Amino acid sequence: MKKTAIGSLVVGSVVAGMLLGSVPVNGEETAVSYTVAEEVSTYTLEIPATLQLSKTETVELPIQVSDVSLATGKGLRVRMAAGTPIADSKLTLTSGDDTLTAAITNGTEGSSVTQGGVIAQTATDTVDLVTLTTLKVAPPSASNPSPGDYTETLTFTASLESTGGIYGGGDGTITNPYN
């Protein structure tokens, strides 16, 4: 009878353990987690640091990108910064109190360039160096300019923006009207 009582006690303990659920062994617990990382956009924007204008020929200023990896639904836009001395697609160069103007256009169609205006955009990933657009600066115009070095600084801004409705028909398709 002793064996039956011990056997009943063991079976009873196993059944009680199953009915009460799992009990941590030695107080050990396991935390379970899952992290979804935010998509990050990266790119390298390349714009020449200097541009020497010509007295007789139009000079080109390429706006290029490489190593572009854009988050889903994002596109890159490049603008001529507000405050840049451009009006009616004319760039004003200064030397002391004297000024010269040079016509500046965008892309092969010669689109206008304005303060704060978009000059290039893309929503395509690429590793290669790609020219988004080329600004063209005509020779400065002046009938009898004073001698001196005429200069100006062009400031560009780049931003990541939603592709829906900005770059095309709202479906994320991209068109670049500046090339």
PDB file of C-alpha atoms in Angstrom:
ATOM      1  CA  MET A   1       0.000   0.000   0.000  1.00  0.00           C
ATOM      2  CA  LYS A   2       2.937   2.247   0.585  1.00  0.00           C
ATOM      3  CA  LYS A   3       3.924   2.051  -3.074  1.00  0.00           C
ATOM      4  CA  THR A   4       0.419   3.012  -4.180  1.00  0.00           C
ATOM      5  CA  ALA A   5       0.388   6.025  -1.888  1.00  0.00           C
ATOM      6  CA  ILE A   6       3.772   7.264  -3.199  1.00  0.00           C
ATOM      7  CA  GLY A   7       2.703   6.651  -6.810  1.00  0.00           C
ATOM      8  CA  SER A   8      -0.529   8.551  -6.197  1.00  0.00           C
ATOM      9  CA  LEU A   9       1.416  11.406  -4.622  1.00  0.00           C
ATOM     10  CA  VAL A  10       3.755  11.701  -7.673  1.00  0.00           C
ATOM     11  CA  VAL A  11       0.869  11.538 -10.174  1.00  0.00           C
ATOM     12  CA  GLY A  12      -1.070  14.068  -8.089  1.00  0.00           C
ATOM     13  CA  SER A  13       1.899  16.462  -8.083  1.00  0.00           C
ATOM     14  CA  VAL A  14       2.308  16.229 -11.863  1.00  0.00           C
ATOM     15  CA  VAL A  15      -1.429  16.815 -12.439  1.00  0.00           C
ATOM     16  CA  ALA A  16      -1.418  19.765  -9.984  1.00  0.00           C
ATOM     17  CA  GLY A  17       1.566  21.263 -11.837  1.00  0.00           C
ATOM     18  CA  MET A  18      -0.262  20.978 -15.146  1.00  0.00           C
ATOM     19  CA  LEU A  19      -3.426  22.521 -13.715  1.00  0.00           C
ATOM     20  CA  LEU A  20      -1.607  25.444 -12.092  1.00  0.00           C
ATOM     21  CA  GLY A  21       0.345  26.296 -15.272  1.00  0.00           C
ATOM     22  CA  SER A  22       4.036  26.900 -15.743  1.00  0.00           C
ATOM     23  CA  VAL A  23       6.074  27.932 -12.795  1.00  0.00           C
ATOM     24  CA  PRO A  24       9.404  29.733 -13.414  1.00  0.00           C
ATOM     25  CA  VAL A  25      12.351  27.523 -12.690  1.00  0.00           C
ATOM     26  CA  ASN A  26      14.691  29.227 -10.255  1.00  0.00           C
ATOM     27  CA  GLY A  27      12.909  32.544 -10.920  1.00  0.00           C
ATOM     28  CA  GLU A  28      14.246  32.850 -14.537  1.00  0.00           C
ATOM     29  CA  GLU A  29      12.249  34.902 -17.042  1.00  0.00           C
ATOM     30  CA  THR A  30      12.683  35.666 -20.757  1.00  0.00           C
ATOM     31  CA  ALA A  31      11.838  39.059 -22.221  1.00  0.00           C
ATOM     32  CA  VAL A  32      10.823  38.979 -25.894  1.00  0.00           C
ATOM     33  CA  SER A  33      11.053  42.101 -28.084  1.00  0.00           C
ATOM     34  CA  TYR A  34      11.065  43.141 -31.741  1.00  0.00           C
ATOM     35  CA  THR A  35      12.276  46.464 -33.155  1.00  0.00           C
ATOM     36  CA  VAL A  36      11.284  47.909 -36.510  1.00  0.00           C
ATOM     37  CA  ALA A  37      13.955  50.360 -37.597  1.00  0.00           C
ATOM     38  CA  GLU A  38      12.965  53.626 -39.223  1.00  0.00           C
ATOM     39  CA  GLU A  39      13.965  53.817 -42.891  1.00  0.00           C
ATOM     40  CA  VAL A  40      16.791  56.271 -43.383  1.00  0.00           C
ATOM     41  CA  SER A  41      17.505  58.178 -46.582  1.00  0.00           C
ATOM     42  CA  THR A  42      21.092  58.903 -47.560  1.00  0.00           C
ATOM     43  CA  TYR A  43      22.658  60.668 -50.531  1.00  0.00           C
ATOM     44  CA  THR A  44      25.731  62.601 -51.607  1.00  0.00           C
ATOM     45  CA  LEU A  45      24.998  65.868 -53.392  1.00  0.00           C
ATOM     46  CA  GLU A  46      27.841  67.195 -55.531  1.00  0.00           C
ATOM     47  CA  ILE A  47      27.935  70.820 -56.670  1.00  0.00           C
ATOM     48  CA  PRO A  48      31.189  72.484 -57.749  1.00  0.00           C
ATOM     49  CA  ALA A  49      32.569  74.894 -55.134  1.00  0.00           C
ATOM     50  CA  THR A  50      33.600  77.466 -57.742  1.00  0.00           C
ATOM     51  CA  LEU A  51      32.536  78.489 -61.222  1.00  0.00           C
ATOM     52  CA  GLN A  52      34.579  80.809 -63.422  1.00  0.00           C
ATOM     53  CA  LEU A  53      32.384  82.673 -65.894  1.00  0.00           C
ATOM     54  CA  SER A  54      33.533  83.291 -69.438  1.00  0.00           C
ATOM     55  CA  LYS A  55      33.473  86.574 -71.335  1.00  0.00           C
ATOM     56  CA  THR A  56      32.258  84.832 -74.498  1.00  0.00           C
ATOM     57  CA  GLU A  57      30.755  81.420 -73.699  1.00  0.00           C
ATOM     58  CA  THR A  58      28.007  79.962 -71.539  1.00  0.00           C
ATOM     59  CA  VAL A  59      29.407  77.993 -68.581  1.00  0.00           C
ATOM     60  CA  GLU A  60      27.734  74.896 -67.123  1.00  0.00           C
ATOM     61  CA  LEU A  61      27.229  74.084 -63.443  1.00  0.00           C
ATOM     62  CA  PRO A  62      26.248  70.409 -62.979  1.00  0.00           C
ATOM     63  CA  ILE A  63      24.089  69.366 -60.009  1.00  0.00           C
ATOM     64  CA  GLN A  64      24.937  65.716 -59.326  1.00  0.00           C
ATOM     65  CA  VAL A  65      24.095  62.985 -56.811  1.00  0.00           C
ATOM     66  CA  SER A  66      25.572  59.622 -55.935  1.00  0.00           C
ATOM     67  CA  ASP A  67      25.076  56.932 -53.307  1.00  0.00           C
ATOM     68  CA  VAL A  68      21.338  57.655 -53.228  1.00  0.00           C
ATOM     69  CA  SER A  69      19.236  55.425 -50.978  1.00  0.00           C
ATOM     70  CA  LEU A  70      15.804  56.902 -50.331  1.00  0.00           C
ATOM     71  CA  ALA A  71      13.214  55.726 -47.831  1.00  0.00           C
ATOM     72  CA  THR A  72       9.963  54.440 -49.314  1.00  0.00           C
ATOM     73  CA  GLY A  73       7.813  57.317 -50.539  1.00  0.00           C
ATOM     74  CA  LYS A  74      10.618  59.896 -50.276  1.00  0.00           C
ATOM     75  CA  GLY A  75      12.309  61.945 -52.969  1.00  0.00           C
ATOM     76  CA  LEU A  76      15.195  64.396 -52.995  1.00  0.00           C
ATOM     77  CA  ARG A  77      14.618  68.005 -54.062  1.00  0.00           C
ATOM     78  CA  VAL A  78      17.353  70.589 -54.653  1.00  0.00           C
ATOM     79  CA  ARG A  79      16.436  74.283 -54.542  1.00  0.00           C
ATOM     80  CA  MET A  80      18.161  77.598 -55.101  1.00  0.00           C
ATOM     81  CA  ALA A  81      18.052  79.067 -51.586  1.00  0.00           C
ATOM     82  CA  ALA A  82      15.944  82.094 -50.804  1.00  0.00           C
ATOM     83  CA  GLY A  83      18.106  85.192 -50.587  1.00  0.00           C
ATOM     84  CA  THR A  84      20.323  84.211 -53.517  1.00  0.00           C
ATOM     85  CA  PRO A  85      20.601  87.295 -55.760  1.00  0.00           C
ATOM     86  CA  ILE A  86      18.626  85.911 -58.689  1.00  0.00           C
ATOM     87  CA  ALA A  87      15.613  87.638 -60.210  1.00  0.00           C
ATOM     88  CA  ASP A  88      13.945  86.769 -63.514  1.00  0.00           C
ATOM     89  CA  SER A  89      16.691  84.183 -64.197  1.00  0.00           C
ATOM     90  CA  LYS A  90      19.390  86.833 -63.882  1.00  0.00           C
ATOM     91  CA  LEU A  91      22.265  86.425 -61.444  1.00  0.00           C
ATOM     92  CA  THR A  92      23.700  89.662 -60.029  1.00  0.00           C
ATOM     93  CA  LEU A  93      27.478  89.739 -59.484  1.00  0.00           C
ATOM     94  CA  THR A  94      29.089  92.536 -57.467  1.00  0.00           C
ATOM     95  CA  SER A  95      32.481  94.211 -57.187  1.00  0.00           C
ATOM     96  CA  GLY A  96      32.322  96.930 -54.541  1.00  0.00           C
ATOM     97  CA  ASP A  97      29.446  99.193 -55.626  1.00  0.00           C
ATOM     98  CA  ASP A  98      29.450  97.918 -59.219  1.00  0.00           C
ATOM     99  CA  THR A  99      27.239  95.130 -60.513  1.00  0.00           C
ATOM    100  CA  LEU A 100      26.969  92.879 -63.545  1.00  0.00           C
ATOM    101  CA  THR A 101      24.172  90.491 -64.440  1.00  0.00           C
ATOM    102  CA  ALA A 102      24.424  87.084 -66.064  1.00  0.00           C
ATOM    103  CA  ALA A 103      21.501  85.049 -67.395  1.00  0.00           C
ATOM    104  CA  ILE A 104      21.121  81.708 -65.594  1.00  0.00           C
ATOM    105  CA  THR A 105      18.887  78.907 -66.872  1.00  0.00           C
ATOM    106  CA  ASN A 106      18.159  75.338 -65.864  1.00  0.00           C
ATOM    107  CA  GLY A 107      18.437  72.205 -67.968  1.00  0.00           C
ATOM    108  CA  THR A 108      18.304  71.634 -71.676  1.00  0.00           C
ATOM    109  CA  GLU A 109      15.032  73.514 -72.095  1.00  0.00           C
ATOM    110  CA  GLY A 110      16.378  76.615 -70.376  1.00  0.00           C
ATOM    111  CA  SER A 111      13.819  76.696 -67.553  1.00  0.00           C
ATOM    112  CA  SER A 112      13.922  79.720 -65.283  1.00  0.00           C
ATOM    113  CA  VAL A 113      15.872  79.793 -62.027  1.00  0.00           C
ATOM    114  CA  THR A 114      14.323  81.625 -59.069  1.00  0.00           C
ATOM    115  CA  GLN A 115      15.013  82.136 -55.370  1.00  0.00           C
ATOM    116  CA  GLY A 116      13.599  79.164 -53.475  1.00  0.00           C
ATOM    117  CA  GLY A 117      12.701  77.428 -56.736  1.00  0.00           C
ATOM    118  CA  VAL A 118      13.241  73.709 -57.305  1.00  0.00           C
ATOM    119  CA  ILE A 119      16.113  73.149 -59.704  1.00  0.00           C
ATOM    120  CA  ALA A 120      16.391  69.338 -59.540  1.00  0.00           C
ATOM    121  CA  GLN A 121      14.673  66.315 -58.039  1.00  0.00           C
ATOM    122  CA  THR A 122      14.852  62.539 -57.971  1.00  0.00           C
ATOM    123  CA  ALA A 123      13.249  59.567 -56.243  1.00  0.00           C
ATOM    124  CA  THR A 124      15.500  56.937 -57.780  1.00  0.00           C
ATOM    125  CA  ASP A 125      18.118  55.032 -55.801  1.00  0.00           C
ATOM    126  CA  THR A 126      21.551  54.904 -57.429  1.00  0.00           C
ATOM    127  CA  VAL A 127      25.152  54.235 -56.519  1.00  0.00           C
ATOM    128  CA  ASP A 128      26.569  55.871 -59.638  1.00  0.00           C
ATOM    129  CA  LEU A 129      27.205  59.595 -60.030  1.00  0.00           C
ATOM    130  CA  VAL A 130      24.161  60.992 -61.851  1.00  0.00           C
ATOM    131  CA  THR A 131      23.654  64.529 -63.161  1.00  0.00           C
ATOM    132  CA  LEU A 132      20.207  65.712 -62.061  1.00  0.00           C
ATOM    133  CA  THR A 133      20.421  68.941 -64.010  1.00  0.00           C
ATOM    134  CA  THR A 134      22.903  71.459 -65.334  1.00  0.00           C
ATOM    135  CA  LEU A 135      22.576  75.167 -64.672  1.00  0.00           C
ATOM    136  CA  LYS A 136      23.837  77.315 -67.527  1.00  0.00           C
ATOM    137  CA  VAL A 137      25.292  80.762 -66.869  1.00  0.00           C
ATOM    138  CA  ALA A 138      25.709  83.087 -69.847  1.00  0.00           C
ATOM    139  CA  PRO A 139      28.535  85.624 -70.110  1.00  0.00           C
ATOM    140  CA  PRO A 140      27.905  88.665 -67.889  1.00  0.00           C
ATOM    141  CA  SER A 141      26.336  91.592 -69.661  1.00  0.00           C
ATOM    142  CA  ALA A 142      27.589  95.131 -69.260  1.00  0.00           C
ATOM    143  CA  SER A 143      28.393  97.736 -71.875  1.00  0.00           C
ATOM    144  CA  ASN A 144      31.399  99.183 -70.075  1.00  0.00           C
ATOM    145  CA  PRO A 145      32.063  97.398 -66.778  1.00  0.00           C
ATOM    146  CA  SER A 146      34.489  98.809 -64.228  1.00  0.00           C
ATOM    147  CA  PRO A 147      37.590  96.668 -63.709  1.00  0.00           C
ATOM    148  CA  GLY A 148      37.404  94.283 -60.756  1.00  0.00           C
ATOM    149  CA  ASP A 149      36.492  90.804 -59.588  1.00  0.00           C
ATOM    150  CA  TYR A 150      32.718  90.375 -59.692  1.00  0.00           C
ATOM    151  CA  THR A 151      31.503  87.605 -57.399  1.00  0.00           C
ATOM    152  CA  GLU A 152      28.449  86.113 -55.802  1.00  0.00           C
ATOM    153  CA  THR A 153      27.655  83.014 -53.768  1.00  0.00           C
ATOM    154  CA  LEU A 154      24.941  80.629 -54.889  1.00  0.00           C
ATOM    155  CA  THR A 155      23.392  78.735 -52.008  1.00  0.00           C
ATOM    156  CA  PHE A 156      21.576  75.465 -52.598  1.00  0.00           C
ATOM    157  CA  THR A 157      19.353  73.513 -50.231  1.00  0.00           C
ATOM    158  CA  ALA A 158      18.403  69.851 -50.420  1.00  0.00           C
ATOM    159  CA  SER A 159      15.412  68.251 -48.717  1.00  0.00           C
ATOM    160  CA  LEU A 160      13.676  64.897 -48.529  1.00  0.00           C
ATOM    161  CA  GLU A 161       9.984  65.179 -49.331  1.00  0.00           C
ATOM    162  CA  SER A 162       7.043  62.902 -49.931  1.00  0.00           C
ATOM    163  CA  THR A 163       6.819  61.753 -53.543  1.00  0.00           C
ATOM    164  CA  GLY A 164       3.000  61.647 -53.656  1.00  0.00           C
ATOM    165  CA  GLY A 165       1.631  64.545 -55.680  1.00  0.00           C
ATOM    166  CA  ILE A 166       4.917  66.467 -55.724  1.00  0.00           C
ATOM    167  CA  TYR A 167       6.931  64.720 -58.411  1.00  0.00           C
ATOM    168  CA  GLY A 168       4.258  63.419 -60.699  1.00  0.00           C
ATOM    169  CA  GLY A 169       0.733  62.123 -60.747  1.00  0.00           C
ATOM    170  CA  GLY A 170       0.481  61.281 -57.045  1.00  0.00           C
ATOM    171  CA  ASP A 171       1.291  57.627 -57.604  1.00  0.00           C
ATOM    172  CA  GLY A 172       4.964  58.021 -56.742  1.00  0.00           C
ATOM    173  CA  THR A 173       6.127  58.210 -60.354  1.00  0.00           C
ATOM    174  CA  ILE A 174       8.887  60.706 -60.872  1.00  0.00           C
ATOM    175  CA  THR A 175       9.426  63.200 -63.627  1.00  0.00           C
ATOM    176  CA  ASN A 176      12.249  65.700 -63.710  1.00  0.00           C
ATOM    177  CA  PRO A 177      11.139  68.692 -65.751  1.00  0.00           C
ATOM    178  CA  TYR A 178      14.557  70.307 -65.318  1.00  0.00           C
ATOM    179  CA  ASN A 179      16.569  68.063 -67.634  1.00  0.00           C
TER     180      ASN A 179
END
